[in-house]
Amino acid sequence: MSMSRSIIAAMAMACAVCSAFQTHPANYVHLPSTRLWTSPTSTLGDASKFTGGNSPLPLNPKGIIFDMDGTLIQHSIDFADMRRRIYEVADADPIGRDLERDCVLALAKQLSAEGQEKANMIFADIEKRAVDDMTLMPGGVELLSFLKENNLECAVLTRNIEKNVQHMQQLYLNEIEHIEGQLFDPLVARDTVVDYSGEPLKSKPHPDGILYVCSVWGCNSSQVIMVGDSANDDMAAANRAGCGGAVLLTQPDGTSLDTDSGYQVGYSEEEVWERRPSLRVESLCELKTYLQVLLKDRRENDETENRNDVGFVYSTQGYSFDIPSIGAKQV
């Protein structure tokens, strides 16, 4: 038994702490109980990272959808300041003063024409400064290089704007060699229009963006992994869409990097559940380690299945073995 499988099997008992959350969407791909997932460097104390059940990631992923701010790039937006400034505009707006103080993007769209103009100026100012200070997340280059080497699709789903997403993509392309065309396809921002309606897709936590990416990739959402730093937005969108994996990037103490997360506080049981990740990691490097184990074991499974399918064929040139996925090979 390989070291990764030994460690994975040892985690089975520890992962029982998650038994209260053993009910999952039907489209989750579950592994046998002896192959619960963990990082090769993890200890039994890390069992809390597996918050969703037997398998936090789909066995045969088609690709990964990434959030941008706080996931692919380091946080450079002061969300608390953004909310304060937008709420001030809403307080002074004849329509906005009676609206619920929730998502600032949704709130801004409901203001008067003058209020919307002021809110958009605030967004533009904050996001311009964020672009000037944009810094790639540690481990991002290595993770994306690994995904491309293993032919996994990559997409971005963000509440930021397309111009800034393109800038982020170029920063990564400057660091990653041998990439032709786009690194991320598709790129879905809050101003992305994908049909003839002229209206952008609804932003996270609505699942529309994830389902659109799945349609582009030609796959089911159960084959997709969503990675982000916000339980409120990224994890909720992933669970609503039925993603095969919902990975939350957290700080070492397990709290979300998103200043506006607050999940599991003040929500109904259903809302708490949809904000719950299937796996939490503390860095993109750690996520790469999980994926390395996933793909290694998948290759071993494929090889085992192929060996089981071997048939011997006799010809005038002697015996050969036939593996359907490879073809006849002479002995």
CSV table of C-alpha atoms in Angstrom, one decimal:
chain,number,residue,atom,x,y,z
A,1,MET,CA,0.0,0.0,0.0
A,2,SER,CA,1.4,3.4,-0.9
A,3,MET,CA,2.2,6.0,1.7
A,4,SER,CA,-0.6,8.2,0.6
A,5,ARG,CA,-3.1,5.4,0.9
A,6,SER,CA,-1.8,4.4,4.3
A,7,ILE,CA,-2.3,7.9,5.6
A,8,ILE,CA,-5.7,8.2,4.0
A,9,ALA,CA,-6.8,5.0,5.6
A,10,ALA,CA,-5.6,6.2,9.0
A,11,MET,CA,-7.8,9.2,8.7
A,12,ALA,CA,-11.0,7.2,8.5
A,13,MET,CA,-11.6,7.2,12.3
A,14,ALA,CA,-10.6,10.8,12.8
A,15,CYS,CA,-13.0,12.0,10.1
A,16,ALA,CA,-15.9,10.6,12.1
A,17,VAL,CA,-16.1,13.9,13.8
A,18,CYS,CA,-17.9,15.1,10.6
A,19,SER,CA,-20.7,12.6,11.0
A,20,ALA,CA,-23.2,15.3,11.6
A,21,PHE,CA,-22.7,16.4,8.0
A,22,GLN,CA,-22.8,13.1,6.2
A,23,THR,CA,-25.7,14.0,3.9
A,24,HIS,CA,-24.6,15.3,0.5
A,25,PRO,CA,-26.0,16.1,-2.9
A,26,ALA,CA,-26.4,13.0,-5.0
A,27,ASN,CA,-23.9,14.2,-7.6
A,28,TYR,CA,-20.9,14.0,-5.1
A,29,VAL,CA,-18.4,11.4,-6.1
A,30,HIS,CA,-17.7,9.3,-3.0
A,31,LEU,CA,-14.6,7.2,-2.5
A,32,PRO,CA,-14.6,3.9,-0.6
A,33,SER,CA,-14.4,4.4,3.1
A,34,THR,CA,-10.8,3.1,3.2
A,35,ARG,CA,-9.7,6.0,1.0
A,36,LEU,CA,-10.7,9.1,2.7
A,37,TRP,CA,-8.7,12.0,1.6
A,38,THR,CA,-6.0,13.9,3.5
A,39,SER,CA,-2.8,15.6,2.7
A,40,PRO,CA,0.4,13.5,3.0
A,41,THR,CA,1.7,16.0,5.5
A,42,SER,CA,-1.4,16.2,7.5
A,43,THR,CA,-1.9,14.9,11.1
A,44,LEU,CA,-5.0,13.4,12.7
A,45,GLY,CA,-5.6,16.8,14.1
A,46,ASP,CA,-6.4,18.1,10.6
A,47,ALA,CA,-9.5,15.9,10.3
A,48,SER,CA,-11.6,19.1,10.7
A,49,LYS,CA,-10.5,20.1,7.2
A,50,PHE,CA,-12.9,17.5,5.8
A,51,THR,CA,-16.1,19.2,6.4
A,52,GLY,CA,-18.3,17.5,3.8
A,53,GLY,CA,-17.9,13.7,4.1
A,54,ASN,CA,-16.1,10.8,2.5
A,55,SER,CA,-14.5,12.7,-0.5
A,56,PRO,CA,-14.0,16.4,-0.5
A,57,LEU,CA,-13.0,16.4,-4.2
A,58,PRO,CA,-14.5,14.6,-7.2
A,59,LEU,CA,-12.5,11.5,-8.3
A,60,ASN,CA,-12.3,12.6,-12.0
A,61,PRO,CA,-12.4,16.4,-12.0
A,62,LYS,CA,-12.9,18.2,-15.3
A,63,GLY,CA,-11.5,21.4,-14.0
A,64,ILE,CA,-11.3,24.0,-11.3
A,65,ILE,CA,-13.2,27.3,-11.0
A,66,PHE,CA,-11.3,30.0,-9.0
A,67,ASP,CA,-12.5,33.1,-7.2
A,68,MET,CA,-10.0,35.9,-7.8
A,69,ASP,CA,-9.6,38.4,-4.9
A,70,GLY,CA,-8.2,36.6,-1.9
A,71,THR,CA,-7.8,33.4,-3.9
A,72,LEU,CA,-5.6,33.9,-7.0
A,73,ILE,CA,-4.4,37.3,-5.8
A,74,GLN,CA,-3.8,38.7,-2.4
A,75,HIS,CA,-6.5,40.8,-0.9
A,76,SER,CA,-5.9,44.4,-1.9
A,77,ILE,CA,-9.5,45.6,-1.4
A,78,ASP,CA,-10.7,46.9,1.9
A,79,PHE,CA,-14.2,45.4,1.9
A,80,ALA,CA,-15.1,47.0,5.2
A,81,ASP,CA,-14.3,50.5,3.7
A,82,MET,CA,-16.3,49.5,0.5
A,83,ARG,CA,-19.4,48.6,2.5
A,84,ARG,CA,-19.1,51.7,4.6
A,85,ARG,CA,-18.9,54.0,1.6
A,86,ILE,CA,-21.8,52.3,-0.3
A,87,TYR,CA,-24.0,52.2,2.8
A,88,GLU,CA,-23.4,56.0,3.2
A,89,VAL,CA,-24.6,56.5,-0.4
A,90,ALA,CA,-27.6,54.3,0.3
A,91,ASP,CA,-28.4,56.2,3.5
A,92,ALA,CA,-28.6,59.5,1.6
A,93,ASP,CA,-30.5,58.0,-1.3
A,94,PRO,CA,-34.3,58.4,-1.4
A,95,ILE,CA,-34.7,54.7,-2.4
A,96,GLY,CA,-31.7,53.2,-0.7
A,97,ARG,CA,-32.5,54.4,2.8
A,98,ASP,CA,-35.2,51.7,3.1
A,99,LEU,CA,-33.3,48.9,1.5
A,100,GLU,CA,-31.7,46.0,3.4
A,101,ARG,CA,-28.0,46.5,4.0
A,102,ASP,CA,-26.7,43.2,2.5
A,103,CYS,CA,-24.6,42.6,-0.6
A,104,VAL,CA,-23.2,46.0,-1.8
A,105,LEU,CA,-23.4,45.0,-5.5
A,106,ALA,CA,-27.1,44.1,-5.2
A,107,LEU,CA,-27.8,47.1,-3.1
A,108,ALA,CA,-26.1,49.5,-5.5
A,109,LYS,CA,-28.3,48.2,-8.4
A,110,GLN,CA,-31.4,49.1,-6.5
A,111,LEU,CA,-30.5,52.7,-5.8
A,112,SER,CA,-31.8,55.7,-7.8
A,113,ALA,CA,-29.9,56.7,-11.0
A,114,GLU,CA,-27.9,59.2,-9.1
A,115,GLY,CA,-27.2,56.7,-6.3
A,116,GLN,CA,-26.1,54.1,-8.8
A,117,GLU,CA,-23.7,56.6,-10.4
A,118,LYS,CA,-22.1,57.4,-7.0
A,119,ALA,CA,-21.8,53.8,-6.1
A,120,ASN,CA,-20.2,52.9,-9.4
A,121,MET,CA,-17.6,55.7,-8.9
A,122,ILE,CA,-16.8,54.2,-5.5
A,123,PHE,CA,-16.4,50.7,-7.0
A,124,ALA,CA,-14.2,52.1,-9.8
A,125,ASP,CA,-12.0,54.0,-7.3
A,126,ILE,CA,-11.5,51.1,-5.0
A,127,GLU,CA,-10.8,48.6,-7.8
A,128,LYS,CA,-8.4,51.0,-9.6
A,129,ARG,CA,-6.3,51.1,-6.4
A,130,ALA,CA,-6.6,47.3,-6.1
A,131,VAL,CA,-5.2,46.8,-9.6
A,132,ASP,CA,-2.2,49.0,-8.9
A,133,ASP,CA,-1.4,46.9,-5.9
A,134,MET,CA,-2.3,43.5,-7.4
A,135,THR,CA,0.0,40.7,-6.1
A,136,LEU,CA,-0.3,37.1,-7.0
A,137,MET,CA,-1.2,34.7,-4.3
A,138,PRO,CA,1.8,32.5,-3.1
A,139,GLY,CA,1.6,29.1,-4.6
A,140,GLY,CA,-0.7,30.2,-7.5
A,141,VAL,CA,1.9,29.9,-10.2
A,142,GLU,CA,2.9,26.4,-9.1
A,143,LEU,CA,-0.7,25.2,-8.8
A,144,LEU,CA,-1.8,26.6,-12.2
A,145,SER,CA,1.3,25.1,-13.9
A,146,PHE,CA,0.4,21.7,-12.3
A,147,LEU,CA,-3.2,21.9,-13.5
A,148,LYS,CA,-2.2,22.7,-17.0
A,149,GLU,CA,0.4,20.0,-17.1
A,150,ASN,CA,-2.3,17.5,-16.1
A,151,ASN,CA,-4.8,18.9,-18.7
A,152,LEU,CA,-7.3,20.2,-16.1
A,153,GLU,CA,-9.5,23.1,-17.2
A,154,CYS,CA,-9.2,26.4,-15.3
A,155,ALA,CA,-11.8,29.2,-15.1
A,156,VAL,CA,-12.3,32.4,-13.0
A,157,LEU,CA,-15.6,33.4,-11.4
A,158,THR,CA,-15.4,36.7,-9.7
A,159,ARG,CA,-17.4,39.7,-8.5
A,160,ASN,CA,-14.7,41.9,-9.9
A,161,ILE,CA,-14.7,43.4,-13.4
A,162,GLU,CA,-13.4,41.8,-16.6
A,163,LYS,CA,-10.7,44.4,-17.1
A,164,ASN,CA,-9.1,43.6,-13.8
A,165,VAL,CA,-9.5,39.9,-14.4
A,166,GLN,CA,-7.6,40.2,-17.7
A,167,HIS,CA,-4.9,42.1,-15.8
A,168,MET,CA,-4.6,39.3,-13.3
A,169,GLN,CA,-4.4,36.6,-16.0
A,170,GLN,CA,-1.6,38.5,-17.7
A,171,LEU,CA,0.4,38.6,-14.5
A,172,TYR,CA,0.1,34.8,-14.3
A,173,LEU,CA,1.0,34.4,-17.9
A,174,ASN,CA,4.1,36.4,-17.4
A,175,GLU,CA,5.2,33.8,-14.8
A,176,ILE,CA,4.1,30.6,-16.4
A,177,GLU,CA,5.9,29.3,-19.5
A,178,HIS,CA,4.6,27.2,-22.4
A,179,ILE,CA,1.0,28.5,-22.1
A,180,GLU,CA,-0.6,29.2,-25.5
A,181,GLY,CA,-3.7,31.4,-25.5
A,182,GLN,CA,-5.7,32.0,-22.3
A,183,LEU,CA,-4.8,30.5,-19.0
A,184,PHE,CA,-8.4,30.7,-17.8
A,185,ASP,CA,-11.3,29.9,-20.0
A,186,PRO,CA,-13.8,31.2,-19.5
A,187,LEU,CA,-13.4,34.4,-17.4
A,188,VAL,CA,-16.6,35.3,-15.7
A,189,ALA,CA,-16.8,38.7,-14.0
A,190,ARG,CA,-19.7,40.7,-12.7
A,191,ASP,CA,-19.9,42.6,-16.0
A,192,THR,CA,-19.6,39.5,-18.3
A,193,VAL,CA,-22.4,39.1,-20.8
A,194,VAL,CA,-22.8,35.6,-22.2
A,195,ASP,CA,-26.0,35.8,-24.2
A,196,TYR,CA,-28.1,38.1,-26.3
A,197,SER,CA,-30.0,39.6,-23.4
A,198,GLY,CA,-27.2,42.1,-22.8
A,199,GLU,CA,-27.4,41.4,-19.1
A,200,PRO,CA,-24.5,40.0,-17.1
A,201,LEU,CA,-24.8,36.7,-15.2
A,202,LYS,CA,-25.9,37.0,-11.7
A,203,SER,CA,-23.0,37.3,-9.3
A,204,LYS,CA,-22.1,34.8,-6.6
A,205,PRO,CA,-23.7,33.3,-4.5
A,206,HIS,CA,-26.0,32.7,-7.4
A,207,PRO,CA,-24.9,29.5,-9.1
A,208,ASP,CA,-25.4,30.9,-12.6
A,209,GLY,CA,-21.7,31.6,-13.2
A,210,ILE,CA,-20.7,28.0,-12.3
A,211,LEU,CA,-23.4,26.5,-14.4
A,212,TYR,CA,-22.3,28.6,-17.3
A,213,VAL,CA,-18.7,27.4,-17.0
A,214,CYS,CA,-19.9,23.9,-16.9
A,215,SER,CA,-21.8,24.5,-20.2
A,216,VAL,CA,-18.6,25.8,-21.8
A,217,TRP,CA,-16.6,22.8,-20.6
A,218,GLY,CA,-19.4,20.4,-21.6
A,219,CYS,CA,-19.5,18.7,-18.2
A,220,ASN,CA,-21.7,18.2,-15.1
A,221,SER,CA,-21.2,20.4,-12.1
A,222,SER,CA,-20.3,17.3,-10.1
A,223,GLN,CA,-17.0,17.1,-12.1
A,224,VAL,CA,-16.1,20.7,-11.1
A,225,ILE,CA,-14.2,22.1,-8.1
A,226,MET,CA,-14.9,25.6,-6.8
A,227,VAL,CA,-12.1,27.3,-4.9
A,228,GLY,CA,-12.5,30.6,-3.0
A,229,ASP,CA,-12.0,32.4,0.2
A,230,SER,CA,-15.6,33.4,0.9
A,231,ALA,CA,-18.1,31.1,2.5
A,232,ASN,CA,-20.9,33.5,1.8
A,233,ASP,CA,-20.2,33.8,-1.9
A,234,ASP,CA,-18.0,31.0,-3.2
A,235,MET,CA,-19.1,28.1,-1.0
A,236,ALA,CA,-22.8,29.0,-1.3
A,237,ALA,CA,-22.5,29.2,-5.1
A,238,ALA,CA,-20.7,25.9,-5.3
A,239,ASN,CA,-23.2,24.1,-3.2
A,240,ARG,CA,-26.2,25.6,-4.9
A,241,ALA,CA,-24.7,24.5,-8.3
A,242,GLY,CA,-23.9,21.0,-7.0
A,243,CYS,CA,-20.2,21.2,-7.4
A,244,GLY,CA,-18.2,18.0,-6.8
A,245,GLY,CA,-15.9,20.0,-4.5
A,246,ALA,CA,-16.1,23.3,-2.6
A,247,VAL,CA,-12.7,24.3,-1.3
A,248,LEU,CA,-12.4,27.2,1.1
A,249,LEU,CA,-9.1,29.0,1.4
A,250,THR,CA,-8.7,29.9,5.1
A,251,GLN,CA,-6.2,31.3,7.5
A,252,PRO,CA,-4.3,28.8,9.7
A,253,ASP,CA,-6.9,29.2,12.5
A,254,GLY,CA,-9.6,28.1,10.1
A,255,THR,CA,-11.3,31.5,9.7
A,256,SER,CA,-12.1,32.8,6.3
A,257,LEU,CA,-9.9,35.3,4.6
A,258,ASP,CA,-12.9,37.2,3.4
A,259,THR,CA,-13.7,40.0,5.9
A,260,ASP,CA,-17.4,39.6,5.1
A,261,SER,CA,-17.7,35.8,5.6
A,262,GLY,CA,-19.3,35.3,9.0
A,263,TYR,CA,-20.7,32.0,7.9
A,264,GLN,CA,-22.4,29.8,10.5
A,265,VAL,CA,-23.3,32.9,12.5
A,266,GLY,CA,-26.9,34.1,12.4
A,267,TYR,CA,-28.1,31.9,9.6
A,268,SER,CA,-30.7,29.2,9.3
A,269,GLU,CA,-29.6,25.6,9.3
A,270,GLU,CA,-30.0,25.5,5.5
A,271,GLU,CA,-28.0,28.6,5.0
A,272,VAL,CA,-25.2,27.3,7.3
A,273,TRP,CA,-25.1,24.1,5.3
A,274,GLU,CA,-24.8,25.7,1.9
A,275,ARG,CA,-21.9,27.8,3.2
A,276,ARG,CA,-20.1,24.8,4.4
A,277,PRO,CA,-17.0,23.7,2.3
A,278,SER,CA,-16.2,20.1,1.5
A,279,LEU,CA,-12.5,20.9,2.2
A,280,ARG,CA,-10.6,23.8,3.7
A,281,VAL,CA,-6.9,24.5,2.9
A,282,GLU,CA,-4.6,27.1,4.2
A,283,SER,CA,-2.7,27.8,1.0
A,284,LEU,CA,-2.8,27.1,-2.8
A,285,CYS,CA,0.3,24.9,-2.2
A,286,GLU,CA,-1.7,22.7,0.1
A,287,LEU,CA,-4.5,22.4,-2.5
A,288,LYS,CA,-1.9,21.3,-5.0
A,289,THR,CA,-0.8,18.6,-2.7
A,290,TYR,CA,-4.3,17.2,-2.4
A,291,LEU,CA,-4.7,17.3,-6.2
A,292,GLN,CA,-1.4,15.5,-6.6
A,293,VAL,CA,-2.7,12.7,-4.4
A,294,LEU,CA,-6.0,12.7,-6.2
A,295,LEU,CA,-4.5,12.4,-9.7
A,296,LYS,CA,-1.8,9.8,-8.6
A,297,ASP,CA,-4.5,7.5,-7.1
A,298,ARG,CA,-6.6,8.0,-10.2
A,299,ARG,CA,-3.8,6.9,-12.4
A,300,GLU,CA,-3.2,3.9,-10.2
A,301,ASN,CA,-6.9,3.0,-10.4
A,302,ASP,CA,-6.8,3.3,-14.2
A,303,GLU,CA,-3.7,1.1,-14.4
A,304,THR,CA,-5.4,-1.5,-12.2
A,305,GLU,CA,-8.5,-1.5,-14.3
A,306,ASN,CA,-6.5,-1.8,-17.5
A,307,ARG,CA,-4.6,-4.8,-16.1
A,308,ASN,CA,-7.8,-6.5,-15.2
A,309,ASP,CA,-8.9,-6.0,-18.8
A,310,VAL,CA,-5.8,-7.6,-20.3
A,311,GLY,CA,-6.5,-10.4,-22.8
A,312,PHE,CA,-4.0,-12.6,-24.5
A,313,VAL,CA,-4.2,-13.0,-28.3
A,314,TYR,CA,-2.4,-15.5,-30.4
A,315,SER,CA,-1.2,-14.8,-33.9
A,316,THR,CA,1.4,-16.3,-36.2
A,317,GLN,CA,3.9,-14.0,-34.6
A,318,GLY,CA,3.3,-15.3,-31.1
A,319,TYR,CA,1.2,-14.2,-28.1
A,320,SER,CA,0.4,-10.6,-27.4
A,321,PHE,CA,-1.6,-8.9,-24.7
A,322,ASP,CA,-4.4,-6.6,-25.5
A,323,ILE,CA,-5.4,-3.7,-23.4
A,324,PRO,CA,-8.5,-2.0,-24.8
A,325,SER,CA,-7.4,1.6,-24.0
A,326,ILE,CA,-3.9,1.0,-25.5
A,327,GLY,CA,-4.2,-1.7,-28.2
A,328,ALA,CA,-2.4,-4.9,-28.9
A,329,LYS,CA,1.2,-5.1,-27.8
A,330,GLN,CA,3.4,-8.0,-28.8
A,331,VAL,CA,5.1,-10.1,-26.0
